[in-house]
Short mmCIF file of C-alpha atoms in Angstrom, two decimals:
data_model
loop_
_atom_site.label_atom_id
_atom_site.label_comp_id
_atom_site.label_asym_id
_atom_site.label_seq_id
_atom_site.Cartn_x
_atom_site.Cartn_y
_atom_site.Cartn_z
CA ILE N 1 129.63 172.64 113.16
CA GLY N 2 133.56 172.37 113.12
CA THR N 3 135.14 174.59 110.53
CA ALA N 4 138.39 174.39 108.97
CA GLU N 5 140.65 175.88 106.06
CA PHE N 6 143.22 174.10 103.80
CA ASN N 7 145.44 174.95 100.73
CA ILE N 8 144.49 173.33 97.60
CA HIS N 9 148.16 172.47 97.17
CA GLU N 10 147.83 169.63 99.76
CA GLU N 11 147.09 167.39 97.20
CA ARG N 12 146.03 164.17 99.27
CA LEU N 13 143.22 166.09 100.69
CA SER N 14 142.07 167.75 97.85
CA ASN N 15 141.80 164.74 95.76
CA GLU N 16 139.87 162.82 98.83
CA LEU N 17 137.52 165.63 98.73
CA GLY N 18 137.40 165.96 94.95
CA ILE N 19 138.45 169.70 94.72
CA LEU N 20 139.77 171.14 91.50
CA ASN N 21 139.01 174.91 91.49
CA ILE N 22 139.39 177.52 94.19
CA PRO N 23 137.82 178.81 96.04
CA SER N 24 135.98 175.83 97.05
CA LEU N 25 133.16 175.26 99.99
CA CYS N 26 132.29 171.88 100.95
CA VAL N 27 130.30 170.07 103.79
CA ILE N 28 131.36 166.55 105.15
CA SER N 29 128.42 164.87 106.78
CA GLN N 30 128.11 161.39 107.92
CA GLY N 31 131.20 160.21 105.80
CA ARG N 32 129.70 161.99 102.83
CA VAL N 33 131.09 164.82 100.94
CA TYR N 34 129.11 167.65 99.46
CA HIS N 35 130.04 170.65 97.70
CA PHE N 36 129.01 174.18 97.48
CA ASN N 37 127.98 175.21 93.75
CA ASP N 38 125.83 178.36 94.11
CA GLN N 39 127.52 181.42 92.26
CA GLN N 40 126.79 183.82 95.32
CA ILE N 41 128.38 183.05 98.80
CA SER N 42 126.20 184.53 101.67
CA GLU N 43 125.18 183.45 105.05
CA ALA N 44 121.44 182.82 103.97
CA SER N 45 122.67 180.44 101.03
CA ILE N 46 125.71 178.80 103.18
CA LYS N 47 122.80 177.89 105.93
CA GLU N 48 120.88 176.34 103.26
CA PHE N 49 123.59 174.40 101.72
CA VAL N 50 124.26 173.23 105.03
CA ARG N 51 120.81 171.92 105.75
CA LYS N 52 120.39 170.52 102.30
CA SER N 53 123.73 168.61 102.86
CA ILE N 54 122.36 166.94 106.36
CA PRO N 55 120.10 163.79 105.67
CA ILE N 56 117.43 165.12 107.91
CA LYS N 57 114.84 162.78 106.86
CA ARG N 58 117.27 159.97 107.88
CA PHE N 59 117.82 160.91 111.52
CA ILE N 60 114.42 163.10 112.17
CA GLN N 61 111.32 161.48 111.82
CA THR N 62 108.09 163.34 110.93
CA LEU N 63 104.96 162.98 113.22
CA GLU N 64 101.32 163.62 112.11
CA THR N 65 99.34 162.90 115.36
CA TYR N 66 99.56 162.51 119.20
CA ASP N 67 99.10 158.71 118.47
CA ASP N 68 102.12 158.50 116.51
CA LEU N 69 104.14 160.12 119.40
CA LEU N 70 102.99 157.71 121.63
CA GLU N 71 103.93 154.87 119.34
CA LEU N 72 107.40 156.26 119.08
CA LEU N 73 107.83 157.13 122.75
CA GLU N 74 106.71 152.89 123.64
CA THR N 75 109.70 151.82 121.62
CA SER N 76 112.31 152.96 124.48
CA ASN N 77 112.57 149.76 125.97
CA GLN N 78 113.22 147.96 122.58
CA THR N 79 115.62 150.78 120.95
CA ASN N 80 117.46 151.79 124.76
CA ARG N 81 117.27 155.39 123.54
CA VAL N 82 116.18 158.63 124.53
CA HIS N 83 113.50 160.32 122.61
CA ALA N 84 113.69 164.23 121.58
CA LEU N 85 110.52 166.05 120.09
CA LEU N 86 110.49 169.18 118.24
CA ILE N 87 107.03 170.84 118.04
CA THR N 88 107.20 173.46 115.46
CA LYS N 89 105.07 175.26 112.81
CA GLN N 90 107.94 175.16 110.34
CA LYS N 91 108.27 172.58 107.80
CA ILE N 92 111.80 171.90 108.03
CA PRO N 93 113.35 171.71 111.58
CA THR N 94 115.95 174.47 112.72
CA LEU N 95 119.41 173.63 112.86
CA LYS N 96 119.66 174.25 116.20
CA PHE N 97 117.73 171.17 116.42
CA VAL N 98 119.24 169.05 113.48
CA LEU N 99 122.69 169.63 114.61
CA PRO N 100 122.58 168.06 117.94
CA CYS N 101 120.39 165.53 116.58
CA LEU N 102 122.85 164.24 114.36
CA LYS N 103 125.77 164.60 116.52
CA TYR N 104 124.12 162.22 119.24
CA SER N 105 121.90 160.33 116.97
CA THR N 106 123.36 156.92 118.46
CA ARG N 107 121.62 157.73 121.52
CA ILE N 108 118.80 160.26 121.29
CA GLN N 109 115.83 159.62 118.57
CA CYS N 110 114.83 162.46 117.17
CA ALA N 111 111.17 163.46 115.74
CA LEU N 112 109.06 166.25 114.36
CA LEU N 113 105.46 167.12 115.38
CA PRO N 114 103.69 170.01 113.84
CA SER N 115 102.35 172.63 115.97
CA THR N 116 98.73 172.04 114.69
CA VAL N 117 98.56 168.79 116.65
CA LEU N 118 98.42 171.37 119.77
CA ASN N 119 94.74 171.97 118.34
CA THR N 120 93.75 168.25 119.02
CA ASN N 121 91.60 167.51 121.98
CA SER N 122 92.16 165.30 124.91
CA LEU N 123 96.03 165.82 125.02
CA PRO N 124 97.99 165.39 128.01
CA SER N 125 98.34 168.61 130.33
CA TYR N 126 101.95 169.23 129.87
CA PHE N 127 101.00 170.28 125.91
CA LYS N 128 99.09 173.41 127.57
CA GLN N 129 102.38 175.33 128.44
CA ILE N 130 103.73 174.80 124.87
CA SER N 131 103.58 177.46 122.33
CA LYS N 132 101.96 177.10 118.72
CA VAL N 133 104.14 180.12 117.43
CA SER N 134 107.60 179.49 118.66
CA ASP N 135 109.77 176.02 118.88
CA THR N 136 109.83 174.00 121.57
CA ILE N 137 111.65 170.69 122.48
CA LEU N 138 110.28 168.03 124.56
CA LEU N 139 113.01 165.33 126.04
CA PHE N 140 111.65 161.98 127.04
CA LYS N 141 112.89 159.01 128.86
CA GLU N 142 111.20 156.09 129.98
CA ASP N 143 108.18 158.01 130.94
CA ILE N 144 106.16 158.13 128.05
CA ASN N 145 103.30 160.35 129.50
CA LYS N 146 105.42 162.97 130.66
CA PRO N 147 108.77 164.93 129.24
CA ASP N 148 111.78 164.65 131.41
CA ILE N 149 112.89 167.81 130.10
CA ILE N 150 111.06 171.26 128.19
CA ILE N 151 113.32 173.64 126.09
CA LYS N 152 111.38 176.74 125.21
CA ASP N 153 111.50 180.49 124.92
CA ASN N 154 114.74 182.05 126.35
CA ASP N 155 116.27 178.40 126.75
CA PHE N 156 115.89 177.68 122.88
CA THR N 157 119.58 178.19 122.13
CA SER N 158 122.06 176.20 120.07
CA ASN N 159 124.52 176.07 123.31
CA ASN N 160 121.91 175.17 125.86
CA ILE N 161 120.02 172.44 123.51
CA HIS N 162 123.54 170.80 122.82
CA ASP N 163 124.48 170.78 126.48
CA ILE N 164 121.12 169.44 127.40
CA PHE N 165 121.41 166.48 124.69
CA GLN N 166 124.94 166.04 125.71
CA SER N 167 124.31 165.44 129.64
CA ASN N 168 121.10 163.20 128.41
CA GLN N 169 122.18 160.80 126.26
CA ILE N 170 121.34 157.48 128.14
CA LEU N 171 117.68 156.84 129.86
CA HIS N 172 117.57 156.68 133.77
CA LEU N 173 117.71 152.98 133.64
CA PRO N 174 119.82 152.17 130.69
CA ILE N 175 120.91 148.43 129.36
CA ILE N 176 124.26 147.82 128.20
CA THR N 177 123.71 147.28 124.55
CA SER N 178 126.79 148.88 123.41
CA ALA N 179 130.32 149.99 124.24
CA ASN N 180 128.74 153.53 123.93
CA VAL N 181 126.28 153.18 126.66
CA PHE N 182 128.80 151.45 128.77
CA ASN N 183 131.15 154.41 128.33
CA LEU N 184 128.41 157.11 129.59
CA VAL N 185 127.27 154.77 132.36
CA CYS N 186 131.10 154.17 133.58
CA GLN N 187 133.11 156.78 132.65
CA ILE N 188 136.83 156.69 132.04
CA ASN N 189 139.41 157.81 134.64
CA SER N 190 136.77 158.63 137.04
CA MET N 191 136.76 157.82 140.85
CA LYS N 192 132.95 158.06 140.35
CA SER N 193 131.40 154.56 140.93
CA CYS N 194 128.97 153.38 138.45
CA PHE N 195 126.69 150.11 139.15
CA LEU N 196 125.95 147.31 137.21
CA ILE N 197 122.81 144.86 137.78
CA ILE N 198 123.47 141.53 136.42
CA GLY N 199 121.25 138.31 136.52
CA ASN N 200 118.20 137.10 135.01
CA SER N 201 116.51 139.09 132.59
CA ASN N 202 112.90 137.86 133.13
CA LEU N 203 113.56 138.85 136.82
CA PHE N 204 114.85 142.06 136.02
CA ALA N 205 111.99 143.08 133.76
CA GLN N 206 109.74 142.04 136.88
CA HIS N 207 111.39 144.52 139.13
CA GLN N 208 112.30 147.20 136.49
CA SER N 209 110.02 149.78 137.99
CA SER N 210 111.61 149.57 141.43
CA PHE N 211 115.10 149.66 140.09
CA LEU N 212 113.95 152.90 137.80
CA HIS N 213 112.85 154.71 140.82
CA LEU N 214 115.95 153.70 142.48
CA SER N 215 118.19 155.02 139.50
CA LYS N 216 116.63 158.01 139.66
CA GLN N 217 117.47 158.74 143.07
CA LEU N 218 121.08 157.62 143.02
CA PHE N 219 121.55 160.08 139.96
CA GLN N 220 120.13 162.80 141.77
CA LYS N 221 121.60 162.51 145.03
CA HIS N 222 125.13 161.33 143.70
CA LYS N 223 125.38 161.86 139.99
CA SER N 224 125.93 157.85 139.74
CA TYR N 225 124.63 155.87 137.01
CA ILE N 226 123.04 152.23 137.22
CA ALA N 227 122.52 150.04 134.28
CA TYR N 228 121.68 146.40 133.48
CA LEU N 229 124.11 144.09 131.67
CA ASP N 230 122.76 140.93 130.50
CA SER N 231 125.72 138.51 129.97
CA SER N 232 123.57 135.42 128.78
CA SER N 233 124.91 133.87 125.65
CA THR N 234 122.78 135.88 123.43
CA LYS N 235 123.87 139.35 124.85
CA GLN N 236 127.15 140.32 126.36
CA VAL N 237 128.53 136.81 126.49
CA GLU N 238 132.13 138.21 126.77
CA PHE N 239 131.57 139.34 130.42
CA ASN N 240 130.94 135.77 131.54
CA ARG N 241 134.58 135.17 131.95
CA ILE N 242 134.77 137.95 134.78
CA LEU N 243 131.26 137.77 135.95
CA SER N 244 131.24 133.91 136.52
CA SER N 245 132.71 134.40 140.22
CA TYR N 246 129.82 136.49 141.02
CA TYR N 247 127.02 134.68 139.35
CA GLN N 248 126.17 131.71 136.98
CA THR N 249 123.81 132.30 134.21
CA ASN N 250 121.47 129.42 135.17
CA GLU N 251 120.54 131.09 138.60
CA LYS N 252 117.42 132.99 138.76
CA LYS N 253 118.50 135.89 140.80
CA LEU N 254 119.86 139.52 140.51
CA LEU N 255 122.77 141.06 142.25
CA ILE N 256 124.57 144.66 142.08
CA LEU N 257 128.18 145.12 141.41
CA ALA N 258 129.81 148.52 141.83
CA VAL N 259 132.27 149.30 139.10
CA ARG N 260 135.13 152.05 138.65
CA ARG N 261 136.55 152.49 135.34
CA TRP N 262 140.78 153.52 135.95
CA SER N 263 141.63 153.33 132.28
CA ASP N 264 140.18 152.82 128.65
CA ASP N 265 140.59 148.86 129.06
CA THR N 266 140.64 148.36 132.92
CA ILE N 267 137.67 147.89 135.62
CA GLU N 268 137.77 147.47 139.34
CA ILE N 269 134.70 145.65 140.71
CA GLN N 270 133.27 145.98 144.14
CA ASN N 271 130.93 142.71 145.21
CA LEU N 272 128.10 144.37 147.25
CA LYS N 273 126.94 141.02 148.08
CA ILE N 274 123.08 142.53 147.27
CA GLU N 275 121.56 139.65 145.84
CA PHE N 276 117.79 138.81 145.68
CA ASN N 277 115.22 136.52 143.69
CA GLU N 278 111.61 137.36 143.00
CA LYS N 279 110.66 137.45 146.54
CA SER N 280 113.66 139.58 148.12
CA PHE N 281 113.89 142.96 146.95
CA ASN N 282 114.09 145.85 149.45
CA GLU N 283 114.70 149.06 147.77
CA PHE N 284 115.37 151.22 150.77
CA ASN N 285 118.16 148.45 151.81
CA ILE N 286 119.83 148.77 148.50
CA GLU N 287 119.47 152.57 148.36
CA ASN N 288 121.14 152.56 151.56
CA ILE N 289 124.06 150.12 150.68
CA LEU N 290 124.85 151.87 147.65
CA LYS N 291 125.13 155.33 149.79
CA LEU N 292 127.46 153.49 152.13
CA LEU N 293 129.86 152.74 149.28
CA ILE N 294 129.92 156.27 147.89
CA ASP N 295 130.88 157.74 150.90
CA ASN N 296 133.32 155.31 151.99
CA ARG N 297 136.34 153.50 150.86
CA TRP N 298 136.40 150.37 148.54
CA GLN N 299 137.53 147.07 150.28
CA ASN N 300 138.37 143.67 148.62
CA THR N 301 138.13 144.80 145.06
CA LYS N 302 139.28 142.96 141.89
CA LYS N 303 140.55 144.63 138.61
CA TYR N 304 139.79 143.14 135.26
CA THR N 305 140.42 143.69 131.61
CA LEU N 306 137.40 145.10 130.28
CA PRO N 307 135.73 142.48 127.89
CA SER N 308 134.75 143.44 124.52
CA ILE N 309 131.14 144.57 124.02
CA ILE N 310 128.80 143.59 121.23
CA ASN N 311 126.96 146.60 119.41
CA PHE N 312 123.61 145.50 119.44
CA ASP N 313 122.33 149.01 118.55
CA GLN N 314 124.07 148.72 115.14
CA ARG N 315 122.56 145.47 114.78
CA ASN N 316 119.11 146.50 115.59
CA GLU N 317 118.99 149.52 112.57
CA ASN N 318 116.62 148.70 109.84
CA THR N 319 118.29 146.57 107.37
CA PHE N 320 116.62 148.54 104.40
CA ILE N 321 117.94 151.80 105.80
CA LYS N 322 121.72 150.18 106.03
CA LEU N 323 121.50 149.04 102.51
CA ILE N 324 120.12 152.58 101.11
CA ASP N 325 123.12 154.06 103.22
CA GLN N 326 125.56 151.69 101.96
CA PHE N 327 124.27 152.73 98.11
CA GLU N 328 124.30 156.51 99.17
CA ASN N 329 128.06 155.98 100.28
CA VAL N 330 129.26 154.78 97.06
CA TRP N 331 127.11 157.03 94.95
CA ASN N 332 128.79 160.03 97.14
CA TYR N 333 132.21 158.50 96.69
CA ARG N 334 132.19 157.85 93.01
CA ILE N 335 130.24 161.17 92.10
CA GLU N 336 130.05 163.85 94.50
CA ARG N 337 133.86 163.42 95.52
CA ASN N 338 135.05 162.62 91.97
CA GLY N 339 136.60 166.12 91.07
CA ILE N 340 136.68 165.30 87.56
CA LEU N 341 133.14 164.76 86.93
CA ARG N 342 131.96 167.52 89.10
CA TYR N 343 134.15 169.72 87.25
CA LEU N 344 132.51 168.90 83.84
CA GLN N 345 128.97 169.73 85.39
CA ILE N 346 127.76 173.24 84.62
CA HIS N 347 124.87 174.73 86.36
CA ILE N 348 122.80 176.93 84.12
CA HIS N 349 120.23 179.28 86.09
CA ASP N 350 117.19 180.24 84.96
CA PHE N 351 117.02 183.67 83.47
CA ASN N 352 114.25 185.37 85.11
CA GLU N 353 113.29 188.13 87.57
CA SER N 354 114.64 186.59 90.87
CA LEU N 355 117.85 185.94 88.98
CA LEU N 356 118.12 189.58 88.25
CA GLU N 357 117.18 190.72 91.30
CA ARG N 358 119.48 188.79 93.09
CA TYR N 359 122.47 190.35 91.59
CA MET N 360 121.12 193.98 91.61
CA LYS N 361 120.74 194.43 95.52
CA PRO N 362 123.17 196.18 97.00
CA GLY N 363 126.26 194.25 98.41
CA ALA N 364 125.50 191.39 95.78
CA SER N 365 128.59 189.91 94.12
CA ASN N 366 129.81 191.51 91.02
CA ILE N 367 129.45 188.74 88.43
CA ILE N 368 128.67 188.42 84.95
CA ILE N 369 125.97 186.82 83.60
CA LEU N 370 126.45 184.91 80.41
CA LEU N 371 123.36 184.95 78.47
CA LEU N 372 122.50 182.98 75.50
CA ILE N 373 119.66 183.89 73.24
CA ALA N 374 117.83 180.90 71.86
CA ASP N 375 114.46 180.00 70.54
CA THR N 376 113.93 176.45 71.92
CA PRO N 377 115.63 174.13 74.07
CA ASP N 378 116.50 171.65 70.86
CA ASP N 379 118.50 174.57 69.01
CA GLN N 380 121.78 173.54 68.03
CA CYS N 381 123.34 176.64 69.61
CA VAL N 382 122.03 175.33 73.04
CA LYS N 383 123.98 172.61 72.74
CA ASP N 384 127.03 174.38 71.58
CA PHE N 385 126.94 176.75 74.43
CA LYS N 386 126.70 174.10 76.96
CA GLN N 387 129.79 172.48 75.49
CA GLU N 388 131.95 175.82 75.43
CA ILE N 389 131.23 176.84 78.89
CA ARG N 390 132.04 173.31 80.51
CA LEU N 391 135.75 175.17 79.90
CA ILE N 392 134.82 178.02 82.25
CA LYS N 393 135.16 177.37 85.63
CA ASP N 394 135.30 180.76 87.39
CA SER N 395 133.16 181.89 90.38
CA ARG N 396 132.62 185.59 88.79
CA MET N 397 130.43 184.24 85.96
CA VAL N 398 126.58 182.87 85.99
CA PHE N 399 125.21 180.93 82.85
CA SER N 400 121.55 180.96 81.73
CA ILE N 401 119.43 180.93 78.79
CA LEU N 402 116.54 182.90 77.34
CA TYR N 403 114.11 180.87 75.31
CA ARG N 404 112.24 183.67 73.09
CA ARG N 405 109.27 180.94 72.05
CA GLN N 406 109.06 179.97 75.72
CA GLN N 407 109.49 182.99 77.73
CA SER N 408 108.61 185.69 74.69
CA SER N 409 110.99 188.46 73.75
CA ILE N 410 109.26 191.21 76.14
CA TRP N 411 112.76 191.33 78.11
CA LEU N 412 114.72 191.88 75.21
CA ASN N 413 112.56 194.44 73.71
CA GLU N 414 112.93 196.29 77.33
CA LEU N 415 116.27 196.03 77.06
CA SER N 416 116.53 197.57 73.82
CA ASN N 417 114.54 200.40 74.70
CA ASN N 418 116.84 201.11 77.55
CA ILE N 419 120.01 201.63 75.83
CA GLU N 420 121.75 204.83 76.70
CA ASN N 421 121.85 205.96 73.18
CA LYS N 422 118.12 205.28 72.25
CA GLN N 423 119.53 203.23 69.03
CA SER N 424 116.69 200.49 67.98
CA ILE N 425 118.31 196.98 67.82
CA ARG N 426 117.09 193.36 67.54
CA PHE N 427 118.53 190.41 69.15
CA ARG N 428 118.82 187.22 66.86
CA SER N 429 118.99 183.78 68.02
CA SER N 430 122.31 182.34 69.17
CA THR N 431 123.59 185.56 70.25
CA VAL N 432 125.58 185.41 73.56
CA LEU N 433 125.54 188.37 75.86
CA ALA N 434 127.58 189.10 78.83
CA LEU N 435 125.67 191.19 81.30
CA TYR N 436 127.62 193.20 83.64
CA ILE N 437 125.14 193.65 86.17
CA ARG N 438 126.44 196.04 88.70
CA ARG N 439 128.11 198.29 85.82
CA LYS N 440 125.12 198.37 83.76
CA PHE N 441 126.29 197.25 80.35
CA PHE N 442 126.46 194.61 78.13
CA VAL N 443 128.79 193.31 75.41
CA SER N 444 127.81 191.00 72.38
CA TYR N 445 129.70 188.14 71.35
CA TRP N 446 128.01 188.31 67.84
CA PRO N 447 127.72 191.92 66.57
CA ILE N 448 124.35 193.50 66.78
CA ASP N 449 122.38 194.27 63.95
CA ASN N 450 120.71 198.22 64.14
CA ASP N 451 118.80 197.59 60.54
CA ASP N 452 115.94 195.19 60.74
CA ASP N 453 116.65 194.28 57.17
CA ASN N 454 119.84 192.59 58.32
CA ASN N 455 118.25 190.31 60.46
CA ASN N 456 117.88 187.41 58.00
CA SER N 457 121.30 186.02 58.48
CA ASN N 458 120.53 184.15 61.70
CA SER N 459 123.24 181.53 62.43
CA ASN N 460 122.54 178.68 64.72
CA GLU N 461 126.10 178.54 65.95
CA ILE N 462 127.91 180.05 68.63
CA VAL N 463 131.09 178.12 68.38
CA GLY N 464 133.61 179.59 65.75
CA GLU N 465 134.48 183.02 64.86
CA SER N 466 132.43 186.19 64.86
CA SER N 467 132.76 189.07 62.30
CA SER N 468 135.50 190.15 63.95
CA LYS N 469 137.49 186.69 63.88
CA LEU N 470 137.30 186.13 67.71
CA THR N 471 136.87 182.58 68.93
CA PHE N 472 134.42 182.13 71.92
CA SER N 473 137.23 181.15 74.33
CA ASN N 474 139.32 184.43 73.48
CA TRP N 475 136.13 186.48 73.77
CA ILE N 476 135.68 185.29 77.38
CA ASP N 477 139.45 185.78 78.28
CA LEU N 478 139.10 189.19 77.02
CA LEU N 479 135.92 189.48 79.42
CA PHE N 480 137.99 188.44 82.26
CA ASP N 481 140.68 190.68 81.75
CA GLY N 482 138.63 193.77 81.60
CA ASN N 483 139.03 194.16 77.65
CA PHE N 484 135.53 195.28 76.42
CA ARG N 485 134.75 195.22 72.79
CA ASP N 486 131.70 197.61 72.01
CA PRO N 487 130.11 197.75 75.16
CA ILE N 488 126.46 198.84 75.20
CA ASN N 489 125.33 201.05 78.22
CA ILE N 490 121.96 200.98 79.39
CA THR N 491 120.09 203.17 81.81
CA LYS N 492 118.78 200.45 83.95
CA TRP N 493 118.22 196.44 83.68
CA PRO N 494 114.77 195.47 82.60
CA ILE N 495 112.83 193.17 85.03
CA LYS N 496 109.76 192.52 82.90
CA PHE N 497 109.56 189.26 81.43
CA SER N 498 105.45 188.98 80.95
#
């Protein structure tokens, strides 16, 4: 994850991200912006926010059985992608796996398999070395019966997973289906040779297993890639312009060309004169010829401008998924990145035991819980409360509502019993309390009645003036300035709600 800071006075960036108040924390993922709305900033809450901001289900498929895994792996020839499988007992995959999956999603298809599948009988032998407790990643290429790489135990670190994904983005024998694949096979500004198989697609399919063995040997010994490029009219037709001098599309043969990439748009081609049809294929001779070329200088080469490469990887994406993505992009732009709309949205927390314990913990944020006491969600005071707090944008304040008829009045009775001077008070509906959790006192907007006989004057509004002629907004300003009117000290905060 890349991180950056910027000043809110950089108006262009602030407007683009939809930021109006500070401090603000947001995640930019897949071109979409997500804002952190939690009042408490902690490592755990930020991690959870980042996790929720990532479209995990969009990029990581959840499998249920070993047959599901086989079905996924068998698509390698169609998708031209490597498969990464996380075996875990967790329902949500770790970010160590999610982040590299997202970064290399164009080349690596990630999936999640519950560790309970390991209890299934008749699994392949490589599953025996996989733990049912700790996370394990399996990386598959062309061989669906055996993973090329297993990442587990001490090797299961963020840096190691990232490095392995980065160096294993393509199959042993990839097909040039996009500029992304071509850039990985034939690297820019590299003296290292790469090799292209061109010619009849049916003939390539016939000899693909032999080429696969050849490609593994070539990379293992010389760190060079070999890939197939189909220059027919329905594939990478732009290459016909430079390949026509070596091969005609109507010929039923294959040949191998050596390529070096001197710059972003310039390639150098060496004709190895390795040609064969369905009857003439000698893997040993081909490997020796390629080795000679790698170890010696090139001769009689030609330089060409790199043709444009059609992106078939993007074309092969599911149409329904692309439509959903377009809708979500528009929604994110108009709603999540609209600072004014977000500014008007106020999050009201459930008032319960977990909320209080969260801010009672040592090291918790020193916040004020603004609590409205109401009878039901339909009360007019609830609507007034929500309207008033829209004008309050401060990370020091958390908003909540206690519904007496739904949640009972046990907590309020406990609060009354914990008041230091032992005075007996009752809280009427529409009362707003400012709870100072760390400092163990609260302040009421409306005057609190000590006499039970005076509790009949129940107002159903919070807007307007209290008996002290103080408007609600002015009262909030006093709270932020530290000017408290009639603070009520308590011995401890009750956590009993039922």
